[in-house]
Amino acid sequence: MRRGAAVAALLCLGAACLLGRGFDPRAWLLPPRGRLLSAAELARYRGAADEPGLYLAVLGLVFDVERGRKHYGPGGTYSGLAGRDATRAFATGDFTQAGLVDDVSALSPGEMLAIQSWLSFYRHSYHPVGKLVGRFYDENGAPTEALRQAEAAIEEALKLKAESEQRKQQFPPCNSEWSSAKGSRFWCSKQSGGVNRDWAGVPRKLYRPGSRESHCVCVRTTGPPWGQPGSSEHSDRGDLDNPHLEEYDGCHPLAQQCALTV
């Protein structure tokens, strides 16, 4: 379990770094080239001395990872990925035989994004040699319904990520702290939530539609509402009137800091 968790952390860290280096998040959509391989043929490419090479597959696309032998070859950290399509493991970090599979159904949007970012990495860093006939490509190399569903899930995950980033820009998370002696304190600054901006804002509870759970965000108090930069018909209250916001009891509506004692 510990080894699987460590590998999962490495996979997630690698994916985050790749996105930070300017990788095209939709590079996985580029049409692959090369030959068609069966699962039995691919299994011959695990990097052993008597085998023809070192391959792995992600979403049915096969890559030559020979120059990453120290990672993917026998005894390497990712050796379980070699000679097969173990797409699911890139998202879950489960390197048991049950986890080294190509079934990506029921994965979360975040897990699908991890798969997408790793596929972008392999397309950028390793030579593609073909397609694996099976779950994602048929015997003619045409995409299957399973691949179309996976691509749709990735596109939806990318959309959700973009929406989340937009919400974070509109409502950056508050700074917060809690102690048993003093209770909770929330406050806003021009860098709170990791979002650099030219306004600090005031703390508010933000509720998601249909949910009773909330989290603290910083809200602009001046200018037009978010998404209406050219509007001349507004009350110069920023996003204070957003229907999904609620004030903290006992705090001044325009205070940048709010303390809730126990």
CSV table of C-alpha atoms in Angstrom, one decimal, residues 3 16 19 32 83 133 136 147 154 171 182 211 218 246:
chain,number,residue,atom,x,y,z
A,3,ARG,CA,4.6,1.7,-2.4
A,16,ALA,CA,1.5,18.8,-12.5
A,19,LEU,CA,1.3,21.1,-17.3
A,32,PRO,CA,-1.3,8.5,-33.9
A,83,GLY,CA,4.3,-4.4,-22.2
A,133,VAL,CA,-5.9,-3.5,-30.8
A,136,PHE,CA,-9.6,1.5,-27.5
A,147,LEU,CA,-12.1,5.5,-26.6
A,154,ILE,CA,-11.4,14.1,-20.6
A,171,PHE,CA,-13.9,34.1,-5.6
A,182,LYS,CA,-9.7,31.6,20.0
A,211,SER,CA,-25.5,22.0,-1.5
A,218,CYS,CA,-12.9,36.7,-0.8
A,246,GLU,CA,-23.8,34.6,2.7
